[in-house]
Amino acid sequence: MRWVTRGLRNGIVTTRYPARADNYGPGYRGAVAVTDAAAASEEEAEALCRACPSGAIRRRGARILLDQGACVLCGRCVELAPTRVGFAPSVEVACTSRRTLVVPSSPHPVAGASQSPIRRPGRRRWPFRRSVHVRHVDAGSDGLEEEEILALTNPVYDVQRLGIFFTASPRHADLLLVTGSGVPGMVDALWETYEAMPQPRLVVAVGTDAVSGGFLGAGGVDRFVPVDVYVPGSPPSPFSILHGILLAIGQLQEGDGG
Amino acid sequence: MIGWEEGTLGEQVEYVEPAVFADAIAEAVEESGSLAGLFFFGDADGQVELRAVLADGGDLRQLVAVLPPTSRRYPAVGRLVEAAVRYERLATERFGIEPEGLPPQRPLARPTLRDGERRSAPVPGLFALPYGPVRSGVFESVEWVLSTRGEEILGLFPEVRPKRRGIEQAFEGRSPEEAVVVAERVEGTACIAEALAMAGALERLSGIEVPRPAALARLVHAELERIATHLSSMVRHCEGAGQAVAQARLATHRETVLRLRAALCGHRFGRGVVVPGGVTGPPMASPRDVQKTLERLEDALSADLDLLMTTPSFLDRLRGTGLLHLDEVVTLGALGPVARGSGVSDDVRHNRPTKCYEELGFRPAVASEGDALARQQVRVEEVRESFRLLRAVLAELADGSGWQWATRPWRVPLSPRDGTALGWAESPQGEVLTMVEVQGGRVRRAAPRPASFHNVDLFPAAFKGDIFTDFVFIEASFGLSIAGAAG
Ligand code: SF4
């Protein structure tokens, strides 16, 4: 009985995302953006490439290219060359094409830049009228992506309010969240789960490992199942994962908002 | 015996012949102490180094045997010391060595098929029902193999091999800074502890001590990690017991902890804070904000935990569930709350404390009943103790409206010399032990040993007439990191 009265004590804790953009604060490491791709010299560009532990930075001559899909947000490049790269606090880092994640040409502003969410009504490219049912498969994550996916159901994110439901069976699932890079022992299970889903079906790769393989280096889950939306991050925050889901079902579009 | 020598760091390292390696370990374990870890370092030419770490209270010593490329066999340690079996199995898979006398390994319930392979026949007479690795809900992948003979449930065996990533290889050739970034990926829910163990080993090889503010900041992040991870386990308990309000409130508190961590360092799990030689820098949030958030959180959380731990319908589900006896916990080398719930008082923060923990008079939380409730009680006490530590540390770190040392670096440069060293930390799941070999300033090989690697073996023992509806509580009370257990 006492829990009933305590339940009322919560007040309103639920976020209003996506109606209003929500971030974790100005210093949040949402993504690394390239602010000045032209390094002073080939040596400087090369130093940046070598500093990145996950091989996310490449160069063409003295121009640097950063793959946000391989970046683990460790911050070493930012420390080394704060005038060339910087953390963007944006949580809306998901995108539908793997290539979009290679920047420059990043849609994400860097720290300090103003955040002005402009939203267009989403074009429905997916035939879900009211709700979407989600299944998750861990294909070799380090365990944090699961924590963040699980957080989506807590009262703060409360994704049920948006008609997003987690389902026990792949047969009832419209959308598959895949974490981890697709380690050999999980490939069969991943494929079986995907195959068991009714068509049409969507796949969202959650986390840097799922997007690109991260440190394991062998590649991401799109080696095994077709991926509709990539959500980089190590791990991506609940907002980022939600952004990815909304993008996949056409409730949000790329370039919307922060 | 080949004799012994001082290790790189003055600790005792004893070299023995592979033929007597097992006996020497068994003798040491019998005399006093336990097998804290057994590490295998393989070379390209086929030589394999066997390094056993023996713990006697807070003291660690090593027994080392070298298996030349020409020999693949030695008498298995696992025949005499059960806690060694898991290590030798892994070594067999990785290096093809053959410890003699190990019981045959359980076949994979659903082996990954390679070209031309056929699924292995089930063990005769034993019916193994695999549940997972993909199952309902959001979980790390693990296959629960339910063994039955007729109607009798013999046990529930966790098969973690499908998830194995081979993270050890990712350390090879890394710089000290990179090695810590990789360590953060060994097991996500204990990423601070993993980073601290790796950094600790590298700092020991460099002969440096981290600056005081860095040591304090590390403690802050380690304890926040503990609170968040313990809350995850409690949320699962509440969910299983149908305590919807408690579940919602604890999940909300957990989110508060993660946002506080994001405010401190820009990352919800504190990745990027720990670097070899210290931490990246002072916290980004102001001391006042941090203290205020923590104060409010502690009040609300502590009241909720008080109520939860006096809610009969909650306690009834945990009481007597998943019982682990003291001797089982000791034999199999359980760590963390899984061990402390059954009367073992080992905690790295007490056995091998950093200066901060020592000064703050840290005391481990222990319960003796050995059931899921006891493990829950241990976690509740640990959360309370974490808040006490945080309060004390933040009071010292704060300097008016800013942080102490705000203008000085919170890290010292380091250059590890060649050699092998151990690092450790108490993760939410228990002791993390990491062995690192450095050559020419870079990590040549490293082997992290997460607590879950040990604890996962206790799982079958926890089923003593428990039924399937108890499963969720036993699983939550273990709080395993499958990534850590699988490697
Ligand atoms: S922040 Fe990303 S891009 Fe920069 S060094 Fe780290 S992993 Fe590489």
mmCIF file of N, CA and C in Angstrom, chain A residues 83-173:
data_model
loop_
_atom_site.group_PDB
_atom_site.id
_atom_site.type_symbol
_atom_site.label_atom_id
_atom_site.label_comp_id
_atom_site.label_asym_id
_atom_site.label_seq_id
_atom_site.Cartn_x
_atom_site.Cartn_y
_atom_site.Cartn_z
ATOM 1 N N THR A 83 41.203 22.414 -32.562
ATOM 2 C CA THR A 83 40.728 23.345 -33.588
ATOM 3 C C THR A 83 40.197 22.614 -34.819
ATOM 4 N N ARG A 84 40.480 21.341 -34.922
ATOM 5 C CA ARG A 84 40.025 20.580 -36.099
ATOM 6 C C ARG A 84 38.789 19.728 -35.800
ATOM 7 N N VAL A 85 38.766 19.147 -34.610
ATOM 8 C CA VAL A 85 37.646 18.275 -34.252
ATOM 9 C C VAL A 85 37.116 18.675 -32.878
ATOM 10 N N GLY A 86 35.839 18.378 -32.626
ATOM 11 C CA GLY A 86 35.253 18.719 -31.336
ATOM 12 C C GLY A 86 34.043 17.860 -31.051
ATOM 13 N N PHE A 87 33.701 17.767 -29.772
ATOM 14 C CA PHE A 87 32.519 17.000 -29.408
ATOM 15 C C PHE A 87 31.255 17.789 -29.714
ATOM 16 N N ALA A 88 30.286 17.128 -30.325
ATOM 17 C CA ALA A 88 28.971 17.724 -30.510
ATOM 18 C C ALA A 88 28.050 17.141 -29.451
ATOM 19 N N PRO A 89 27.321 17.978 -28.723
ATOM 20 C CA PRO A 89 26.468 17.444 -27.660
ATOM 21 C C PRO A 89 25.167 16.835 -28.176
ATOM 22 N N SER A 90 24.936 16.930 -29.470
ATOM 23 C CA SER A 90 23.678 16.440 -30.019
ATOM 24 C C SER A 90 23.506 14.949 -29.776
ATOM 25 N N VAL A 91 22.267 14.564 -29.493
ATOM 26 C CA VAL A 91 21.998 13.133 -29.326
ATOM 27 C C VAL A 91 21.399 12.533 -30.594
ATOM 28 N N GLU A 92 21.046 13.397 -31.549
ATOM 29 C CA GLU A 92 20.424 12.882 -32.771
ATOM 30 C C GLU A 92 21.501 12.521 -33.778
ATOM 31 N N VAL A 93 22.089 11.375 -33.557
ATOM 32 C CA VAL A 93 23.251 10.981 -34.345
ATOM 33 C C VAL A 93 22.948 9.857 -35.333
ATOM 34 N N ALA A 94 21.727 9.349 -35.296
ATOM 35 C CA ALA A 94 21.401 8.219 -36.170
ATOM 36 C C ALA A 94 21.251 8.675 -37.614
ATOM 37 N N CYS A 95 21.479 7.753 -38.558
ATOM 38 C CA CYS A 95 21.238 8.065 -39.955
ATOM 39 C C CYS A 95 20.966 6.793 -40.744
ATOM 40 N N THR A 96 20.420 6.981 -41.933
ATOM 41 C CA THR A 96 19.968 5.818 -42.691
ATOM 42 C C THR A 96 21.033 5.278 -43.636
ATOM 43 N N SER A 97 22.087 6.065 -43.827
ATOM 44 C CA SER A 97 23.112 5.584 -44.734
ATOM 45 C C SER A 97 24.443 5.544 -44.009
ATOM 46 N N ARG A 98 25.127 4.441 -44.131
ATOM 47 C CA ARG A 98 26.408 4.282 -43.451
ATOM 48 C C ARG A 98 27.376 5.377 -43.875
ATOM 49 N N ARG A 99 27.246 5.820 -45.137
ATOM 50 C CA ARG A 99 28.209 6.785 -45.668
ATOM 51 C C ARG A 99 28.072 8.168 -45.042
ATOM 52 N N THR A 100 26.838 8.498 -44.640
ATOM 53 C CA THR A 100 26.601 9.798 -44.008
ATOM 54 C C THR A 100 27.453 9.988 -42.765
ATOM 55 N N LEU A 101 27.857 8.873 -42.146
ATOM 56 C CA LEU A 101 28.600 8.971 -40.891
ATOM 57 C C LEU A 101 30.053 9.378 -41.101
ATOM 58 N N VAL A 102 30.506 9.345 -42.344
ATOM 59 C CA VAL A 102 31.871 9.791 -42.602
ATOM 60 C C VAL A 102 31.845 11.292 -42.861
ATOM 61 N N VAL A 103 32.488 12.038 -41.967
ATOM 62 C CA VAL A 103 32.445 13.497 -42.044
ATOM 63 C C VAL A 103 33.838 14.036 -42.371
ATOM 64 N N PRO A 104 33.986 15.266 -42.892
ATOM 65 C CA PRO A 104 33.024 16.354 -42.917
ATOM 66 C C PRO A 104 31.813 16.076 -43.826
ATOM 67 N N SER A 105 30.853 16.938 -43.609
ATOM 68 C CA SER A 105 29.500 16.931 -44.117
ATOM 69 C C SER A 105 28.581 16.471 -43.011
ATOM 70 N N SER A 106 29.082 16.609 -41.764
ATOM 71 C CA SER A 106 28.274 16.201 -40.628
ATOM 72 C C SER A 106 27.124 17.169 -40.411
ATOM 73 N N PRO A 107 25.940 16.639 -40.142
ATOM 74 C CA PRO A 107 24.825 17.511 -39.804
ATOM 75 C C PRO A 107 24.858 17.960 -38.349
ATOM 76 N N HIS A 108 25.842 17.499 -37.593
ATOM 77 C CA HIS A 108 25.814 17.789 -36.163
ATOM 78 C C HIS A 108 26.699 18.973 -35.825
ATOM 79 N N PRO A 109 26.137 20.006 -35.238
ATOM 80 C CA PRO A 109 26.949 21.151 -34.837
ATOM 81 C C PRO A 109 27.842 20.796 -33.651
ATOM 82 N N VAL A 110 28.903 21.521 -33.475
ATOM 83 C CA VAL A 110 29.817 21.237 -32.373
ATOM 84 C C VAL A 110 29.399 21.966 -31.113
ATOM 85 N N ALA A 111 30.085 21.619 -30.030
ATOM 86 C CA ALA A 111 29.792 22.200 -28.726
ATOM 87 C C ALA A 111 29.772 23.716 -28.822
ATOM 88 N N GLY A 112 28.796 24.319 -28.187
ATOM 89 C CA GLY A 112 28.750 25.773 -28.173
ATOM 90 C C GLY A 112 27.872 26.337 -29.265
ATOM 91 N N ALA A 113 27.775 25.648 -30.391
ATOM 92 C CA ALA A 113 26.908 26.133 -31.460
ATOM 93 C C ALA A 113 25.454 26.062 -31.008
ATOM 94 N N SER A 114 24.630 26.947 -31.521
ATOM 95 C CA SER A 114 23.253 26.999 -31.021
ATOM 96 C C SER A 114 22.471 25.810 -31.556
ATOM 97 N N GLN A 115 21.529 25.381 -30.750
ATOM 98 C CA GLN A 115 20.721 24.231 -31.102
ATOM 99 C C GLN A 115 19.331 24.736 -31.439
ATOM 100 N N SER A 116 18.935 24.654 -32.700
ATOM 101 C CA SER A 116 17.587 25.117 -33.000
ATOM 102 C C SER A 116 16.815 24.036 -33.724
ATOM 103 N N PRO A 117 16.034 23.294 -32.979
ATOM 104 C CA PRO A 117 15.313 22.203 -33.602
ATOM 105 C C PRO A 117 14.212 22.706 -34.539
ATOM 106 N N ILE A 118 14.329 22.344 -35.788
ATOM 107 C CA ILE A 118 13.268 22.672 -36.742
ATOM 108 C C ILE A 118 12.712 21.332 -37.183
ATOM 109 N N ARG A 119 11.451 21.158 -37.029
ATOM 110 C CA ARG A 119 10.904 19.850 -37.359
ATOM 111 C C ARG A 119 9.897 19.937 -38.476
ATOM 112 N N ARG A 120 10.038 19.014 -39.398
ATOM 113 C CA ARG A 120 9.003 18.871 -40.398
ATOM 114 C C ARG A 120 8.203 17.642 -40.027
ATOM 115 N N PRO A 121 6.932 17.651 -40.360
ATOM 116 C CA PRO A 121 6.163 16.456 -40.074
ATOM 117 C C PRO A 121 6.767 15.282 -40.837
ATOM 118 N N GLY A 122 6.853 14.177 -40.173
ATOM 119 C CA GLY A 122 7.518 13.027 -40.774
ATOM 120 C C GLY A 122 6.731 12.456 -41.940
ATOM 121 N N ARG A 123 7.458 12.115 -42.978
ATOM 122 C CA ARG A 123 6.836 11.413 -44.090
ATOM 123 C C ARG A 123 6.736 9.955 -43.669
ATOM 124 N N ARG A 124 5.567 9.394 -43.775
ATOM 125 C CA ARG A 124 5.432 7.998 -43.341
ATOM 126 C C ARG A 124 5.902 7.082 -44.445
ATOM 127 N N ARG A 125 7.050 6.471 -44.200
ATOM 128 C CA ARG A 125 7.476 5.535 -45.205
ATOM 129 C C ARG A 125 7.275 4.114 -44.679
ATOM 130 N N TRP A 126 6.574 4.012 -43.592
ATOM 131 C CA TRP A 126 6.384 2.718 -42.986
ATOM 132 C C TRP A 126 4.923 2.553 -42.593
ATOM 133 N N PRO A 127 4.308 1.437 -42.903
ATOM 134 C CA PRO A 127 2.873 1.331 -42.716
ATOM 135 C C PRO A 127 2.440 1.048 -41.276
ATOM 136 N N PHE A 128 3.002 1.746 -40.300
ATOM 137 C CA PHE A 128 2.526 1.550 -38.937
ATOM 138 C C PHE A 128 1.646 2.723 -38.570
ATOM 139 N N ARG A 129 0.431 2.445 -38.239
ATOM 140 C CA ARG A 129 -0.436 3.558 -37.916
ATOM 141 C C ARG A 129 -0.269 3.983 -36.462
ATOM 142 N N ARG A 130 -0.347 3.020 -35.589
ATOM 143 C CA ARG A 130 -0.314 3.428 -34.194
ATOM 144 C C ARG A 130 0.938 2.990 -33.441
ATOM 145 N N SER A 131 1.404 1.805 -33.706
ATOM 146 C CA SER A 131 2.463 1.317 -32.827
ATOM 147 C C SER A 131 3.505 0.513 -33.601
ATOM 148 N N VAL A 132 4.647 0.376 -32.984
ATOM 149 C CA VAL A 132 5.700 -0.437 -33.575
ATOM 150 C C VAL A 132 6.216 -1.388 -32.496
ATOM 151 N N HIS A 133 6.396 -2.638 -32.884
ATOM 152 C CA HIS A 133 6.863 -3.630 -31.916
ATOM 153 C C HIS A 133 8.331 -3.961 -32.164
ATOM 154 N N VAL A 134 9.078 -3.909 -31.082
ATOM 155 C CA VAL A 134 10.532 -3.947 -31.171
ATOM 156 C C VAL A 134 11.092 -5.198 -30.513
ATOM 157 N N ARG A 135 12.065 -5.789 -31.148
ATOM 158 C CA ARG A 135 12.789 -6.920 -30.599
ATOM 159 C C ARG A 135 14.265 -6.535 -30.544
ATOM 160 N N HIS A 136 14.974 -7.116 -29.591
ATOM 161 C CA HIS A 136 16.398 -6.826 -29.487
ATOM 162 C C HIS A 136 17.199 -8.113 -29.597
ATOM 163 N N VAL A 137 18.329 -8.040 -30.284
ATOM 164 C CA VAL A 137 19.273 -9.157 -30.299
ATOM 165 C C VAL A 137 20.663 -8.623 -29.993
ATOM 166 N N ASP A 138 21.308 -9.263 -29.028
ATOM 167 C CA ASP A 138 22.693 -8.932 -28.730
ATOM 168 C C ASP A 138 23.582 -9.848 -29.556
ATOM 169 N N ALA A 139 24.339 -9.256 -30.458
ATOM 170 C CA ALA A 139 25.226 -10.058 -31.305
ATOM 171 C C ALA A 139 26.681 -9.824 -30.920
ATOM 172 N N GLY A 140 26.915 -9.608 -29.613
ATOM 173 C CA GLY A 140 28.292 -9.475 -29.139
ATOM 174 C C GLY A 140 28.646 -8.086 -28.636
ATOM 175 N N SER A 141 27.752 -7.478 -27.869
ATOM 176 C CA SER A 141 28.020 -6.130 -27.348
ATOM 177 C C SER A 141 28.881 -6.226 -26.093
ATOM 178 N N ASP A 142 29.258 -5.060 -25.528
ATOM 179 C CA ASP A 142 29.975 -5.097 -24.254
ATOM 180 C C ASP A 142 29.009 -4.964 -23.081
ATOM 181 N N GLY A 143 27.730 -4.877 -23.355
ATOM 182 C CA GLY A 143 26.737 -4.883 -22.281
ATOM 183 C C GLY A 143 26.098 -3.529 -22.001
ATOM 184 N N LEU A 144 26.687 -2.447 -22.489
ATOM 185 C CA LEU A 144 26.106 -1.142 -22.172
ATOM 186 C C LEU A 144 24.960 -0.763 -23.105
ATOM 187 N N GLU A 145 25.004 -1.215 -24.350
ATOM 188 C CA GLU A 145 23.900 -0.919 -25.260
ATOM 189 C C GLU A 145 22.588 -1.469 -24.685
ATOM 190 N N GLU A 146 22.672 -2.665 -24.069
ATOM 191 C CA GLU A 146 21.479 -3.249 -23.468
ATOM 192 C C GLU A 146 20.945 -2.362 -22.344
ATOM 193 N N GLU A 147 21.873 -1.835 -21.545
ATOM 194 C CA GLU A 147 21.468 -0.960 -20.446
ATOM 195 C C GLU A 147 20.701 0.248 -20.976
ATOM 196 N N GLU A 148 21.181 0.810 -22.081
ATOM 197 C CA GLU A 148 20.548 2.014 -22.619
ATOM 198 C C GLU A 148 19.225 1.702 -23.320
ATOM 199 N N ILE A 149 19.147 0.535 -23.955
ATOM 200 C CA ILE A 149 17.878 0.144 -24.570
ATOM 201 C C ILE A 149 16.836 -0.083 -23.475
ATOM 202 N N LEU A 150 17.278 -0.738 -22.421
ATOM 203 C CA LEU A 150 16.389 -1.003 -21.298
ATOM 204 C C LEU A 150 15.887 0.303 -20.674
ATOM 205 N N ALA A 151 16.749 1.312 -20.658
ATOM 206 C CA ALA A 151 16.374 2.594 -20.057
ATOM 207 C C ALA A 151 15.198 3.228 -20.804
ATOM 208 N N LEU A 152 15.013 2.861 -22.077
ATOM 209 C CA LEU A 152 13.920 3.453 -22.858
ATOM 210 C C LEU A 152 12.556 3.193 -22.229
ATOM 211 N N THR A 153 12.455 2.113 -21.455
ATOM 212 C CA THR A 153 11.156 1.791 -20.866
ATOM 213 C C THR A 153 10.982 2.418 -19.489
ATOM 214 N N ASN A 154 12.022 3.080 -18.960
ATOM 215 C CA ASN A 154 11.845 3.667 -17.633
ATOM 216 C C ASN A 154 10.987 4.933 -17.745
ATOM 217 N N PRO A 155 10.492 5.435 -16.601
ATOM 218 C CA PRO A 155 9.532 6.550 -16.663
ATOM 219 C C PRO A 155 10.096 7.804 -17.320
ATOM 220 N N VAL A 156 11.404 7.938 -17.372
ATOM 221 C CA VAL A 156 11.977 9.155 -17.943
ATOM 222 C C VAL A 156 11.797 9.186 -19.463
ATOM 223 N N TYR A 157 12.030 8.056 -20.113
ATOM 224 C CA TYR A 157 11.895 8.013 -21.572
ATOM 225 C C TYR A 157 10.523 7.493 -21.984
ATOM 226 N N ASP A 158 10.054 6.484 -21.242
ATOM 227 C CA ASP A 158 8.690 5.974 -21.390
ATOM 228 C C ASP A 158 8.246 5.886 -22.844
ATOM 229 N N VAL A 159 8.912 5.032 -23.629
ATOM 230 C CA VAL A 159 8.641 5.010 -25.067
ATOM 231 C C VAL A 159 7.264 4.447 -25.421
ATOM 232 N N GLN A 160 6.607 3.824 -24.440
ATOM 233 C CA GLN A 160 5.251 3.333 -24.712
ATOM 234 C C GLN A 160 4.331 4.484 -25.107
ATOM 235 N N ARG A 161 4.634 5.681 -24.558
ATOM 236 C CA ARG A 161 3.789 6.845 -24.876
ATOM 237 C C ARG A 161 3.850 7.164 -26.366
ATOM 238 N N LEU A 162 4.912 6.712 -27.036
ATOM 239 C CA LEU A 162 5.048 6.971 -28.474
ATOM 240 C C LEU A 162 4.589 5.771 -29.299
ATOM 241 N N GLY A 163 4.003 4.802 -28.630
ATOM 242 C CA GLY A 163 3.528 3.617 -29.345
ATOM 243 C C GLY A 163 4.639 2.643 -29.685
ATOM 244 N N ILE A 164 5.733 2.703 -28.922
ATOM 245 C CA ILE A 164 6.834 1.762 -29.141
ATOM 246 C C ILE A 164 6.781 0.711 -28.040
ATOM 247 N N PHE A 165 6.659 -0.537 -28.444
ATOM 248 C CA PHE A 165 6.533 -1.608 -27.460
ATOM 249 C C PHE A 165 7.590 -2.677 -27.710
ATOM 250 N N PHE A 166 8.139 -3.202 -26.622
ATOM 251 C CA PHE A 166 9.059 -4.323 -26.755
ATOM 252 C C PHE A 166 8.250 -5.606 -26.766
ATOM 253 N N THR A 167 8.606 -6.502 -27.671
ATOM 254 C CA THR A 167 7.833 -7.717 -27.796
ATOM 255 C C THR A 167 8.714 -8.939 -27.552
ATOM 256 N N ALA A 168 8.095 -9.986 -27.035
ATOM 257 C CA ALA A 168 8.851 -11.174 -26.658
ATOM 258 C C ALA A 168 9.227 -12.007 -27.874
ATOM 259 N N SER A 169 8.361 -12.019 -28.878
ATOM 260 C CA SER A 169 8.601 -12.925 -29.994
ATOM 261 C C SER A 169 8.975 -12.173 -31.252
ATOM 262 N N PRO A 170 9.955 -12.681 -31.981
ATOM 263 C CA PRO A 170 10.296 -12.038 -33.249
ATOM 264 C C PRO A 170 9.125 -12.081 -34.237
ATOM 265 N N ARG A 171 8.210 -13.027 -34.045
ATOM 266 C CA ARG A 171 7.082 -13.143 -34.980
ATOM 267 C C ARG A 171 6.135 -11.959 -34.898
ATOM 268 N N HIS A 172 6.205 -11.227 -33.783
ATOM 269 C CA HIS A 172 5.352 -10.052 -33.628
ATOM 270 C C HIS A 172 6.130 -8.762 -33.786
ATOM 271 N N ALA A 173 7.381 -8.877 -34.181
ATOM 272 C CA ALA A 173 8.231 -7.687 -34.193
ATOM 273 C C ALA A 173 8.260 -7.032 -35.570
#
